[in-house]
Amino acid sequence: MTNLSDYQLRFPSLAFDLDTTLPRVRCGDNGAVELFLQGAHLSQFETRSGREILFMGDAAQFQAGKAIRGGVPICFPWFGPKKDDPQSAMHGFARTMEWEIVEADDKSLTLALSSDAQTQSIWPHPFRLVYRVEFEGETLRLSMEIKNTGTSAFKFELALHTYYRVADVSKIQIEGLEGKTYLDKTQDYARKVQKGAVSIGGETDRVYLNAGGPITLHDDGNEVRISNLRGWRSTIVWNPWQEKARTMPDLGEDDWKHFVCIESGVVVENAVELAAGGNYQLAIEIEAQATI
């Protein structure tokens, strides 16, 4: 684990919370961006106009080695259960490992995670992930580069599991997925085609294939536009709804009403085969827009 006092000397533009269970860093004016080093987990983005884009509930748990619910978890190198070992951690190990800060200024933060003995005991492939968070005004850009540092190809899945804060999930609309094929995980991965805008009226867990945006989230007079800068091929839309949310100890009683996950990635049929020495880049832009 990196000594936080060393980080403070190297990156004077950052503020570190030393009294939290997990190391946390704040960046930008008034701490516009907040991120935990475990999982490079982005937990806050407050726009210049004061709007909080990401959802983090009061019941979120912050424990070493345990995934954090809310914000932007990073799912890598697999999405969902590991196909050859369903007992392995859901969504891979990247979201529960400590990342290192490699660059920072008052408008950006770059972190990295490299394979080691621990990761190779779980997933036997050498790699390096480089994650860059950039923000200005009403806009957040998230960029991930995956490098195969080994001598043989590997296949991976990646998703930015973004929780967007909404006033009432039952009243939102998501545009940009019309006509796209999706796998409905609530119905044993039944293959369907989206008709019209997406609305949420019950438990929703869908993987839209070959669907890389742009997507617009309409929420009570506010909009969030999610744009594909590069490499985004799959979109996952998720909300547990009331009954399933009750089984989740890190969600408050009514939290399910106030978020929707619109995840950007390369998963399932869009998983990427990466040659030895190769790299893959995925980048999205999230822009808050008010319509009233």
PDB file of C-alpha atoms in Angstrom:
ATOM      1  CA  MET A   1       0.000   0.000   0.000  1.00  0.00           C
ATOM      2  CA  THR A   2       1.359   3.414  -0.957  1.00  0.00           C
ATOM      3  CA  ASN A   3       2.166   5.841   1.837  1.00  0.00           C
ATOM      4  CA  LEU A   4      -0.362   8.685   1.550  1.00  0.00           C
ATOM      5  CA  SER A   5       2.158  11.206   2.829  1.00  0.00           C
ATOM      6  CA  ASP A   6       4.289  10.415  -0.236  1.00  0.00           C
ATOM      7  CA  TYR A   7       1.296  11.109  -2.477  1.00  0.00           C
ATOM      8  CA  GLN A   8       0.703  14.417  -0.732  1.00  0.00           C
ATOM      9  CA  LEU A   9       4.242  15.500  -1.532  1.00  0.00           C
ATOM     10  CA  ARG A  10       4.094  14.320  -5.142  1.00  0.00           C
ATOM     11  CA  PHE A  11       0.611  15.639  -5.948  1.00  0.00           C
ATOM     12  CA  PRO A  12      -0.018  18.927  -4.105  1.00  0.00           C
ATOM     13  CA  SER A  13      -3.177  19.605  -6.160  1.00  0.00           C
ATOM     14  CA  LEU A  14      -4.900  16.671  -4.438  1.00  0.00           C
ATOM     15  CA  ALA A  15      -6.474  16.496  -0.993  1.00  0.00           C
ATOM     16  CA  PHE A  16      -6.338  13.204   0.893  1.00  0.00           C
ATOM     17  CA  ASP A  17      -8.732  12.011   3.576  1.00  0.00           C
ATOM     18  CA  LEU A  18      -6.601  10.209   6.111  1.00  0.00           C
ATOM     19  CA  ASP A  19      -9.362   9.456   8.615  1.00  0.00           C
ATOM     20  CA  THR A  20     -11.548   7.306   6.357  1.00  0.00           C
ATOM     21  CA  THR A  21     -11.693   3.505   6.369  1.00  0.00           C
ATOM     22  CA  LEU A  22     -10.372   3.443   2.802  1.00  0.00           C
ATOM     23  CA  PRO A  23      -7.916   6.000   1.358  1.00  0.00           C
ATOM     24  CA  ARG A  24      -9.857   8.709  -0.474  1.00  0.00           C
ATOM     25  CA  VAL A  25      -8.669  11.574  -2.652  1.00  0.00           C
ATOM     26  CA  ARG A  26     -10.401  14.808  -3.677  1.00  0.00           C
ATOM     27  CA  CYS A  27      -9.546  16.784  -6.764  1.00  0.00           C
ATOM     28  CA  GLY A  28     -10.646  20.110  -8.251  1.00  0.00           C
ATOM     29  CA  ASP A  29     -12.336  23.188  -6.846  1.00  0.00           C
ATOM     30  CA  ASN A  30     -14.124  22.368  -3.581  1.00  0.00           C
ATOM     31  CA  GLY A  31     -13.444  18.669  -4.163  1.00  0.00           C
ATOM     32  CA  ALA A  32     -15.550  18.393  -7.326  1.00  0.00           C
ATOM     33  CA  VAL A  33     -14.260  14.855  -7.855  1.00  0.00           C
ATOM     34  CA  GLU A  34     -13.873  12.294  -5.089  1.00  0.00           C
ATOM     35  CA  LEU A  35     -12.239   8.920  -5.613  1.00  0.00           C
ATOM     36  CA  PHE A  36     -11.228   5.944  -3.489  1.00  0.00           C
ATOM     37  CA  LEU A  37      -7.885   4.344  -4.289  1.00  0.00           C
ATOM     38  CA  GLN A  38      -9.479   0.937  -3.816  1.00  0.00           C
ATOM     39  CA  GLY A  39     -10.879   0.130  -7.217  1.00  0.00           C
ATOM     40  CA  ALA A  40     -10.018   3.622  -8.521  1.00  0.00           C
ATOM     41  CA  HIS A  41     -13.623   4.085  -7.466  1.00  0.00           C
ATOM     42  CA  LEU A  42     -15.060   7.447  -8.512  1.00  0.00           C
ATOM     43  CA  SER A  43     -17.655   8.326  -5.878  1.00  0.00           C
ATOM     44  CA  GLN A  44     -18.484  11.955  -6.653  1.00  0.00           C
ATOM     45  CA  PHE A  45     -18.639  14.359  -9.566  1.00  0.00           C
ATOM     46  CA  GLU A  46     -20.222  17.696  -8.754  1.00  0.00           C
ATOM     47  CA  THR A  47     -20.620  19.986 -11.755  1.00  0.00           C
ATOM     48  CA  ARG A  48     -19.740  23.670 -11.703  1.00  0.00           C
ATOM     49  CA  SER A  49     -23.445  24.458 -11.359  1.00  0.00           C
ATOM     50  CA  GLY A  50     -23.601  22.294  -8.220  1.00  0.00           C
ATOM     51  CA  ARG A  51     -25.362  19.235  -9.618  1.00  0.00           C
ATOM     52  CA  GLU A  52     -24.260  15.838  -8.322  1.00  0.00           C
ATOM     53  CA  ILE A  53     -24.291  13.394 -11.238  1.00  0.00           C
ATOM     54  CA  LEU A  54     -23.376  10.150  -9.495  1.00  0.00           C
ATOM     55  CA  PHE A  55     -25.388   8.204  -6.933  1.00  0.00           C
ATOM     56  CA  MET A  56     -23.852   7.124  -3.623  1.00  0.00           C
ATOM     57  CA  GLY A  57     -26.254   5.969  -0.920  1.00  0.00           C
ATOM     58  CA  ASP A  58     -25.842   6.446   2.820  1.00  0.00           C
ATOM     59  CA  ALA A  59     -25.768   2.659   3.278  1.00  0.00           C
ATOM     60  CA  ALA A  60     -22.696   2.191   1.060  1.00  0.00           C
ATOM     61  CA  GLN A  61     -20.026   0.113   2.782  1.00  0.00           C
ATOM     62  CA  PHE A  62     -16.333   0.980   2.724  1.00  0.00           C
ATOM     63  CA  GLN A  63     -14.298  -2.084   3.621  1.00  0.00           C
ATOM     64  CA  ALA A  64     -10.941  -3.271   2.341  1.00  0.00           C
ATOM     65  CA  GLY A  65     -11.435  -5.933  -0.303  1.00  0.00           C
ATOM     66  CA  LYS A  66     -15.193  -5.350  -0.598  1.00  0.00           C
ATOM     67  CA  ALA A  67     -16.746  -3.717  -3.659  1.00  0.00           C
ATOM     68  CA  ILE A  68     -18.271  -0.268  -3.112  1.00  0.00           C
ATOM     69  CA  ARG A  69     -21.829   0.264  -4.363  1.00  0.00           C
ATOM     70  CA  GLY A  70     -22.536   3.516  -6.187  1.00  0.00           C
ATOM     71  CA  GLY A  71     -20.393   5.936  -8.149  1.00  0.00           C
ATOM     72  CA  VAL A  72     -18.389   4.266 -10.922  1.00  0.00           C
ATOM     73  CA  PRO A  73     -17.137   0.767 -10.114  1.00  0.00           C
ATOM     74  CA  ILE A  74     -14.698  -0.695 -12.665  1.00  0.00           C
ATOM     75  CA  CYS A  75     -15.560  -4.223 -13.825  1.00  0.00           C
ATOM     76  CA  PHE A  76     -12.477  -6.083 -15.158  1.00  0.00           C
ATOM     77  CA  PRO A  77     -11.372  -8.596 -16.434  1.00  0.00           C
ATOM     78  CA  TRP A  78     -14.799 -10.207 -16.467  1.00  0.00           C
ATOM     79  CA  PHE A  79     -18.364  -8.939 -16.150  1.00  0.00           C
ATOM     80  CA  GLY A  80     -20.842 -10.679 -13.877  1.00  0.00           C
ATOM     81  CA  PRO A  81     -19.815 -14.137 -12.641  1.00  0.00           C
ATOM     82  CA  LYS A  82     -16.548 -15.634 -13.919  1.00  0.00           C
ATOM     83  CA  LYS A  83     -17.624 -18.153 -16.541  1.00  0.00           C
ATOM     84  CA  ASP A  84     -15.190 -20.914 -15.554  1.00  0.00           C
ATOM     85  CA  ASP A  85     -15.464 -20.262 -11.807  1.00  0.00           C
ATOM     86  CA  PRO A  86     -18.827 -18.904 -10.628  1.00  0.00           C
ATOM     87  CA  GLN A  87     -17.476 -18.746  -7.056  1.00  0.00           C
ATOM     88  CA  SER A  88     -15.006 -16.009  -8.012  1.00  0.00           C
ATOM     89  CA  ALA A  89     -15.782 -12.382  -7.252  1.00  0.00           C
ATOM     90  CA  MET A  90     -18.533 -10.817  -9.342  1.00  0.00           C
ATOM     91  CA  HIS A  91     -17.276  -8.370 -11.978  1.00  0.00           C
ATOM     92  CA  GLY A  92     -13.602  -9.246 -11.544  1.00  0.00           C
ATOM     93  CA  PHE A  93     -10.936  -7.992  -9.177  1.00  0.00           C
ATOM     94  CA  ALA A  94     -10.115  -4.477 -10.430  1.00  0.00           C
ATOM     95  CA  ARG A  95     -12.817  -2.867  -8.281  1.00  0.00           C
ATOM     96  CA  THR A  96     -11.436  -4.265  -5.012  1.00  0.00           C
ATOM     97  CA  MET A  97      -7.689  -3.755  -5.518  1.00  0.00           C
ATOM     98  CA  GLU A  98      -5.744  -0.638  -4.635  1.00  0.00           C
ATOM     99  CA  TRP A  99      -4.652   1.432  -7.635  1.00  0.00           C
ATOM    100  CA  GLU A 100      -1.694   3.789  -7.785  1.00  0.00           C
ATOM    101  CA  ILE A 101      -1.862   7.468  -8.704  1.00  0.00           C
ATOM    102  CA  VAL A 102       0.505   8.232 -11.577  1.00  0.00           C
ATOM    103  CA  GLU A 103      -0.499  11.776 -12.631  1.00  0.00           C
ATOM    104  CA  ALA A 104      -2.696  14.549 -11.276  1.00  0.00           C
ATOM    105  CA  ASP A 105      -3.503  18.227 -11.652  1.00  0.00           C
ATOM    106  CA  ASP A 106      -6.469  20.417 -10.735  1.00  0.00           C
ATOM    107  CA  LYS A 107      -8.647  19.028 -13.561  1.00  0.00           C
ATOM    108  CA  SER A 108      -7.544  15.426 -13.988  1.00  0.00           C
ATOM    109  CA  LEU A 109      -6.381  12.328 -12.203  1.00  0.00           C
ATOM    110  CA  THR A 110      -4.681   9.252 -13.691  1.00  0.00           C
ATOM    111  CA  LEU A 111      -4.373   5.918 -11.911  1.00  0.00           C
ATOM    112  CA  ALA A 112      -2.946   2.532 -12.842  1.00  0.00           C
ATOM    113  CA  LEU A 113      -3.257  -1.119 -11.892  1.00  0.00           C
ATOM    114  CA  SER A 114      -0.752  -3.766 -12.994  1.00  0.00           C
ATOM    115  CA  SER A 115      -0.868  -7.528 -12.764  1.00  0.00           C
ATOM    116  CA  ASP A 116       0.965  -9.152  -9.876  1.00  0.00           C
ATOM    117  CA  ALA A 117       1.125 -12.529  -8.153  1.00  0.00           C
ATOM    118  CA  GLN A 118      -2.314 -12.002  -6.629  1.00  0.00           C
ATOM    119  CA  THR A 119      -4.068 -11.183  -9.912  1.00  0.00           C
ATOM    120  CA  GLN A 120      -2.273 -13.948 -11.800  1.00  0.00           C
ATOM    121  CA  SER A 121      -3.423 -16.510  -9.252  1.00  0.00           C
ATOM    122  CA  ILE A 122      -6.986 -15.534 -10.226  1.00  0.00           C
ATOM    123  CA  TRP A 123      -6.558 -14.640 -13.907  1.00  0.00           C
ATOM    124  CA  PRO A 124      -3.202 -15.753 -15.382  1.00  0.00           C
ATOM    125  CA  HIS A 125      -2.504 -12.872 -17.766  1.00  0.00           C
ATOM    126  CA  PRO A 126      -0.028  -9.980 -17.480  1.00  0.00           C
ATOM    127  CA  PHE A 127      -1.676  -6.582 -17.994  1.00  0.00           C
ATOM    128  CA  ARG A 128      -1.634  -2.913 -17.107  1.00  0.00           C
ATOM    129  CA  LEU A 129      -4.712  -0.702 -16.804  1.00  0.00           C
ATOM    130  CA  VAL A 130      -4.425   3.073 -16.996  1.00  0.00           C
ATOM    131  CA  TYR A 131      -7.530   5.050 -15.982  1.00  0.00           C
ATOM    132  CA  ARG A 132      -7.840   8.790 -16.548  1.00  0.00           C
ATOM    133  CA  VAL A 133     -10.547  10.977 -14.996  1.00  0.00           C
ATOM    134  CA  GLU A 134     -10.919  14.475 -16.491  1.00  0.00           C
ATOM    135  CA  PHE A 135     -13.493  17.066 -15.494  1.00  0.00           C
ATOM    136  CA  GLU A 136     -14.389  20.642 -16.258  1.00  0.00           C
ATOM    137  CA  GLY A 137     -17.621  22.571 -15.803  1.00  0.00           C
ATOM    138  CA  GLU A 138     -20.526  20.238 -16.536  1.00  0.00           C
ATOM    139  CA  THR A 139     -18.434  17.539 -18.222  1.00  0.00           C
ATOM    140  CA  LEU A 140     -16.707  14.385 -17.018  1.00  0.00           C
ATOM    141  CA  ARG A 141     -14.466  12.243 -19.247  1.00  0.00           C
ATOM    142  CA  LEU A 142     -13.464   8.719 -18.288  1.00  0.00           C
ATOM    143  CA  SER A 143     -10.768   6.916 -20.283  1.00  0.00           C
ATOM    144  CA  MET A 144      -9.369   3.430 -19.820  1.00  0.00           C
ATOM    145  CA  GLU A 145      -6.435   1.822 -21.598  1.00  0.00           C
ATOM    146  CA  ILE A 146      -5.828  -1.908 -21.269  1.00  0.00           C
ATOM    147  CA  LYS A 147      -2.356  -3.125 -22.189  1.00  0.00           C
ATOM    148  CA  ASN A 148      -1.435  -6.770 -22.724  1.00  0.00           C
ATOM    149  CA  THR A 149       2.078  -6.891 -21.267  1.00  0.00           C
ATOM    150  CA  GLY A 150       2.441 -10.638 -21.788  1.00  0.00           C
ATOM    151  CA  THR A 151       3.497 -12.882 -24.664  1.00  0.00           C
ATOM    152  CA  SER A 152       0.122 -14.434 -25.516  1.00  0.00           C
ATOM    153  CA  ALA A 153      -3.323 -13.098 -26.333  1.00  0.00           C
ATOM    154  CA  PHE A 154      -6.104 -12.864 -23.769  1.00  0.00           C
ATOM    155  CA  LYS A 155      -9.820 -12.101 -23.837  1.00  0.00           C
ATOM    156  CA  PHE A 156     -11.328  -9.617 -21.404  1.00  0.00           C
ATOM    157  CA  GLU A 157     -14.518  -7.815 -20.480  1.00  0.00           C
ATOM    158  CA  LEU A 158     -14.620  -4.268 -19.137  1.00  0.00           C
ATOM    159  CA  ALA A 159     -17.424  -2.013 -17.929  1.00  0.00           C
ATOM    160  CA  LEU A 160     -17.675   1.356 -16.233  1.00  0.00           C
ATOM    161  CA  HIS A 161     -20.610   0.460 -13.965  1.00  0.00           C
ATOM    162  CA  THR A 162     -21.879   4.037 -13.603  1.00  0.00           C
ATOM    163  CA  TYR A 163     -24.676   4.824 -11.127  1.00  0.00           C
ATOM    164  CA  TYR A 164     -26.531   7.968 -12.250  1.00  0.00           C
ATOM    165  CA  ARG A 165     -28.520   9.890  -9.645  1.00  0.00           C
ATOM    166  CA  VAL A 166     -32.180  10.428 -10.620  1.00  0.00           C
ATOM    167  CA  ALA A 167     -35.216  11.965  -8.931  1.00  0.00           C
ATOM    168  CA  ASP A 168     -37.504   8.982  -9.587  1.00  0.00           C
ATOM    169  CA  VAL A 169     -36.337   6.001 -11.629  1.00  0.00           C
ATOM    170  CA  SER A 170     -39.921   5.150 -12.635  1.00  0.00           C
ATOM    171  CA  LYS A 171     -40.192   8.462 -14.508  1.00  0.00           C
ATOM    172  CA  ILE A 172     -36.923   8.511 -16.455  1.00  0.00           C
ATOM    173  CA  GLN A 173     -36.386   7.818 -20.131  1.00  0.00           C
ATOM    174  CA  ILE A 174     -33.194   6.634 -21.793  1.00  0.00           C
ATOM    175  CA  GLU A 175     -32.821   7.486 -25.475  1.00  0.00           C
ATOM    176  CA  GLY A 176     -30.249   6.113 -27.896  1.00  0.00           C
ATOM    177  CA  LEU A 177     -30.868   2.371 -27.618  1.00  0.00           C
ATOM    178  CA  GLU A 178     -33.868   2.189 -29.940  1.00  0.00           C
ATOM    179  CA  GLY A 179     -33.660  -0.800 -32.287  1.00  0.00           C
ATOM    180  CA  LYS A 180     -30.716  -2.342 -30.429  1.00  0.00           C
ATOM    181  CA  THR A 181     -30.600  -6.029 -29.570  1.00  0.00           C
ATOM    182  CA  TYR A 182     -30.283  -6.774 -25.877  1.00  0.00           C
ATOM    183  CA  LEU A 183     -29.967  -9.757 -23.562  1.00  0.00           C
ATOM    184  CA  ASP A 184     -32.545  -9.689 -20.768  1.00  0.00           C
ATOM    185  CA  LYS A 185     -30.807 -11.153 -17.720  1.00  0.00           C
ATOM    186  CA  THR A 186     -34.071 -11.182 -15.743  1.00  0.00           C
ATOM    187  CA  GLN A 187     -35.392 -13.705 -18.281  1.00  0.00           C
ATOM    188  CA  ASP A 188     -32.429 -16.073 -18.623  1.00  0.00           C
ATOM    189  CA  TYR A 189     -30.635 -13.896 -21.186  1.00  0.00           C
ATOM    190  CA  ALA A 190     -33.587 -13.849 -23.595  1.00  0.00           C
ATOM    191  CA  ARG A 191     -32.613 -11.960 -26.762  1.00  0.00           C
ATOM    192  CA  LYS A 192     -34.895  -9.000 -27.487  1.00  0.00           C
ATOM    193  CA  VAL A 193     -34.988  -5.797 -29.518  1.00  0.00           C
ATOM    194  CA  GLN A 194     -35.550  -2.423 -27.872  1.00  0.00           C
ATOM    195  CA  LYS A 195     -38.677  -0.621 -29.054  1.00  0.00           C
ATOM    196  CA  GLY A 196     -38.700   3.084 -28.318  1.00  0.00           C
ATOM    197  CA  ALA A 197     -36.952   4.746 -25.408  1.00  0.00           C
ATOM    198  CA  VAL A 198     -36.048   2.678 -22.346  1.00  0.00           C
ATOM    199  CA  SER A 199     -38.188   3.191 -19.253  1.00  0.00           C
ATOM    200  CA  ILE A 200     -37.896   1.419 -15.908  1.00  0.00           C
ATOM    201  CA  GLY A 201     -40.993  -0.199 -14.419  1.00  0.00           C
ATOM    202  CA  GLY A 202     -39.544  -3.158 -12.526  1.00  0.00           C
ATOM    203  CA  GLU A 203     -36.292  -5.026 -12.036  1.00  0.00           C
ATOM    204  CA  THR A 204     -34.167  -4.262 -15.093  1.00  0.00           C
ATOM    205  CA  ASP A 205     -30.912  -5.964 -16.091  1.00  0.00           C
ATOM    206  CA  ARG A 206     -30.107  -5.719 -19.785  1.00  0.00           C
ATOM    207  CA  VAL A 207     -26.983  -5.983 -21.902  1.00  0.00           C
ATOM    208  CA  TYR A 208     -27.367  -4.045 -25.149  1.00  0.00           C
ATOM    209  CA  LEU A 209     -25.018  -5.379 -27.815  1.00  0.00           C
ATOM    210  CA  ASN A 210     -23.183  -3.262 -30.380  1.00  0.00           C
ATOM    211  CA  ALA A 211     -24.627  -0.241 -28.615  1.00  0.00           C
ATOM    212  CA  GLY A 212     -22.013   2.399 -27.936  1.00  0.00           C
ATOM    213  CA  GLY A 213     -24.027   5.570 -27.623  1.00  0.00           C
ATOM    214  CA  PRO A 214     -24.627   8.401 -27.700  1.00  0.00           C
ATOM    215  CA  ILE A 215     -27.243   7.970 -24.992  1.00  0.00           C
ATOM    216  CA  THR A 216     -29.364  10.607 -23.284  1.00  0.00           C
ATOM    217  CA  LEU A 217     -30.842  10.137 -19.821  1.00  0.00           C
ATOM    218  CA  HIS A 218     -33.951  12.286 -19.266  1.00  0.00           C
ATOM    219  CA  ASP A 219     -34.718  12.906 -15.606  1.00  0.00           C
ATOM    220  CA  ASP A 220     -37.256  15.416 -14.301  1.00  0.00           C
ATOM    221  CA  GLY A 221     -36.155  18.320 -16.479  1.00  0.00           C
ATOM    222  CA  ASN A 222     -32.489  17.400 -16.371  1.00  0.00           C
ATOM    223  CA  GLU A 223     -30.497  15.513 -18.959  1.00  0.00           C
ATOM    224  CA  VAL A 224     -27.255  13.606 -18.951  1.00  0.00           C
ATOM    225  CA  ARG A 225     -25.692  12.926 -22.334  1.00  0.00           C
ATOM    226  CA  ILE A 226     -23.224  10.044 -22.560  1.00  0.00           C
ATOM    227  CA  SER A 227     -21.015  10.069 -25.652  1.00  0.00           C
ATOM    228  CA  ASN A 228     -18.691   7.451 -27.090  1.00  0.00           C
ATOM    229  CA  LEU A 229     -15.199   8.866 -27.547  1.00  0.00           C
ATOM    230  CA  ARG A 230     -13.744   5.460 -28.433  1.00  0.00           C
ATOM    231  CA  GLY A 231     -14.111   1.756 -27.826  1.00  0.00           C
ATOM    232  CA  TRP A 232     -17.579   1.609 -26.204  1.00  0.00           C
ATOM    233  CA  ARG A 233     -19.502  -1.350 -27.689  1.00  0.00           C
ATOM    234  CA  SER A 234     -21.925  -2.601 -25.004  1.00  0.00           C
ATOM    235  CA  THR A 235     -24.412  -0.757 -22.800  1.00  0.00           C
ATOM    236  CA  ILE A 236     -25.804  -2.281 -19.629  1.00  0.00           C
ATOM    237  CA  VAL A 237     -28.960  -0.842 -18.029  1.00  0.00           C
ATOM    238  CA  TRP A 238     -29.642  -1.956 -14.461  1.00  0.00           C
ATOM    239  CA  ASN A 239     -31.927  -1.206 -11.539  1.00  0.00           C
ATOM    240  CA  PRO A 240     -32.795  -3.857  -8.913  1.00  0.00           C
ATOM    241  CA  TRP A 241     -36.245  -2.424  -8.095  1.00  0.00           C
ATOM    242  CA  GLN A 242     -37.733  -2.655  -4.643  1.00  0.00           C
ATOM    243  CA  GLU A 243     -37.861  -6.384  -3.877  1.00  0.00           C
ATOM    244  CA  LYS A 244     -34.300  -7.217  -4.916  1.00  0.00           C
ATOM    245  CA  ALA A 245     -32.948  -4.012  -3.365  1.00  0.00           C
ATOM    246  CA  ARG A 246     -34.220  -5.221   0.017  1.00  0.00           C
ATOM    247  CA  THR A 247     -31.720  -8.091  -0.162  1.00  0.00           C
ATOM    248  CA  MET A 248     -28.783  -5.693  -0.599  1.00  0.00           C
ATOM    249  CA  PRO A 249     -27.362  -4.478   2.727  1.00  0.00           C
ATOM    250  CA  ASP A 250     -25.466  -1.640   1.043  1.00  0.00           C
ATOM    251  CA  LEU A 251     -28.647  -0.042  -0.335  1.00  0.00           C
ATOM    252  CA  GLY A 252     -30.996   1.996   1.834  1.00  0.00           C
ATOM    253  CA  GLU A 253     -34.728   1.292   1.832  1.00  0.00           C
ATOM    254  CA  ASP A 254     -35.608   3.759  -0.931  1.00  0.00           C
ATOM    255  CA  ASP A 255     -32.238   4.039  -2.677  1.00  0.00           C
ATOM    256  CA  TRP A 256     -33.404   1.972  -5.643  1.00  0.00           C
ATOM    257  CA  LYS A 257     -35.748   4.829  -6.607  1.00  0.00           C
ATOM    258  CA  HIS A 258     -32.919   7.297  -7.007  1.00  0.00           C
ATOM    259  CA  PHE A 259     -30.458   5.713  -9.401  1.00  0.00           C
ATOM    260  CA  VAL A 260     -30.135   3.951 -12.696  1.00  0.00           C
ATOM    261  CA  CYS A 261     -26.985   2.253 -13.907  1.00  0.00           C
ATOM    262  CA  ILE A 262     -26.092   2.971 -17.520  1.00  0.00           C
ATOM    263  CA  GLU A 263     -22.840   1.118 -17.964  1.00  0.00           C
ATOM    264  CA  SER A 264     -20.399   1.561 -20.832  1.00  0.00           C
ATOM    265  CA  GLY A 265     -18.168  -1.307 -21.807  1.00  0.00           C
ATOM    266  CA  VAL A 266     -17.210  -4.328 -23.854  1.00  0.00           C
ATOM    267  CA  VAL A 267     -18.955  -7.392 -22.432  1.00  0.00           C
ATOM    268  CA  VAL A 268     -20.499 -10.748 -23.382  1.00  0.00           C
ATOM    269  CA  GLU A 269     -20.521 -10.945 -27.196  1.00  0.00           C
ATOM    270  CA  ASN A 270     -18.566  -7.677 -27.391  1.00  0.00           C
ATOM    271  CA  ALA A 271     -15.671  -8.940 -25.238  1.00  0.00           C
ATOM    272  CA  VAL A 272     -12.243  -8.076 -26.663  1.00  0.00           C
ATOM    273  CA  GLU A 273      -9.448 -10.424 -27.739  1.00  0.00           C
ATOM    274  CA  LEU A 274      -6.197  -8.548 -27.123  1.00  0.00           C
ATOM    275  CA  ALA A 275      -2.984  -9.679 -28.803  1.00  0.00           C
ATOM    276  CA  ALA A 276       0.322  -9.886 -26.966  1.00  0.00           C
ATOM    277  CA  GLY A 277       1.755  -6.390 -26.675  1.00  0.00           C
ATOM    278  CA  GLY A 278      -1.519  -4.844 -27.818  1.00  0.00           C
ATOM    279  CA  ASN A 279      -3.683  -2.232 -26.168  1.00  0.00           C
ATOM    280  CA  TYR A 280      -7.357  -1.294 -26.181  1.00  0.00           C
ATOM    281  CA  GLN A 281      -8.894   2.044 -25.290  1.00  0.00           C
ATOM    282  CA  LEU A 282     -12.384   2.853 -24.057  1.00  0.00           C
ATOM    283  CA  ALA A 283     -13.434   6.428 -23.360  1.00  0.00           C
ATOM    284  CA  ILE A 284     -16.731   8.162 -22.659  1.00  0.00           C
ATOM    285  CA  GLU A 285     -17.871  11.716 -22.022  1.00  0.00           C
ATOM    286  CA  ILE A 286     -20.665  12.500 -19.556  1.00  0.00           C
ATOM    287  CA  GLU A 287     -22.273  15.923 -19.845  1.00  0.00           C
ATOM    288  CA  ALA A 288     -24.953  17.340 -17.560  1.00  0.00           C
ATOM    289  CA  GLN A 289     -27.583  19.466 -19.291  1.00  0.00           C
ATOM    290  CA  ALA A 290     -30.587  21.273 -17.817  1.00  0.00           C
ATOM    291  CA  THR A 291     -33.711  21.453 -19.987  1.00  0.00           C
ATOM    292  CA  ILE A 292     -35.903  23.602 -17.716  1.00  0.00           C
TER     293      ILE A 292
END
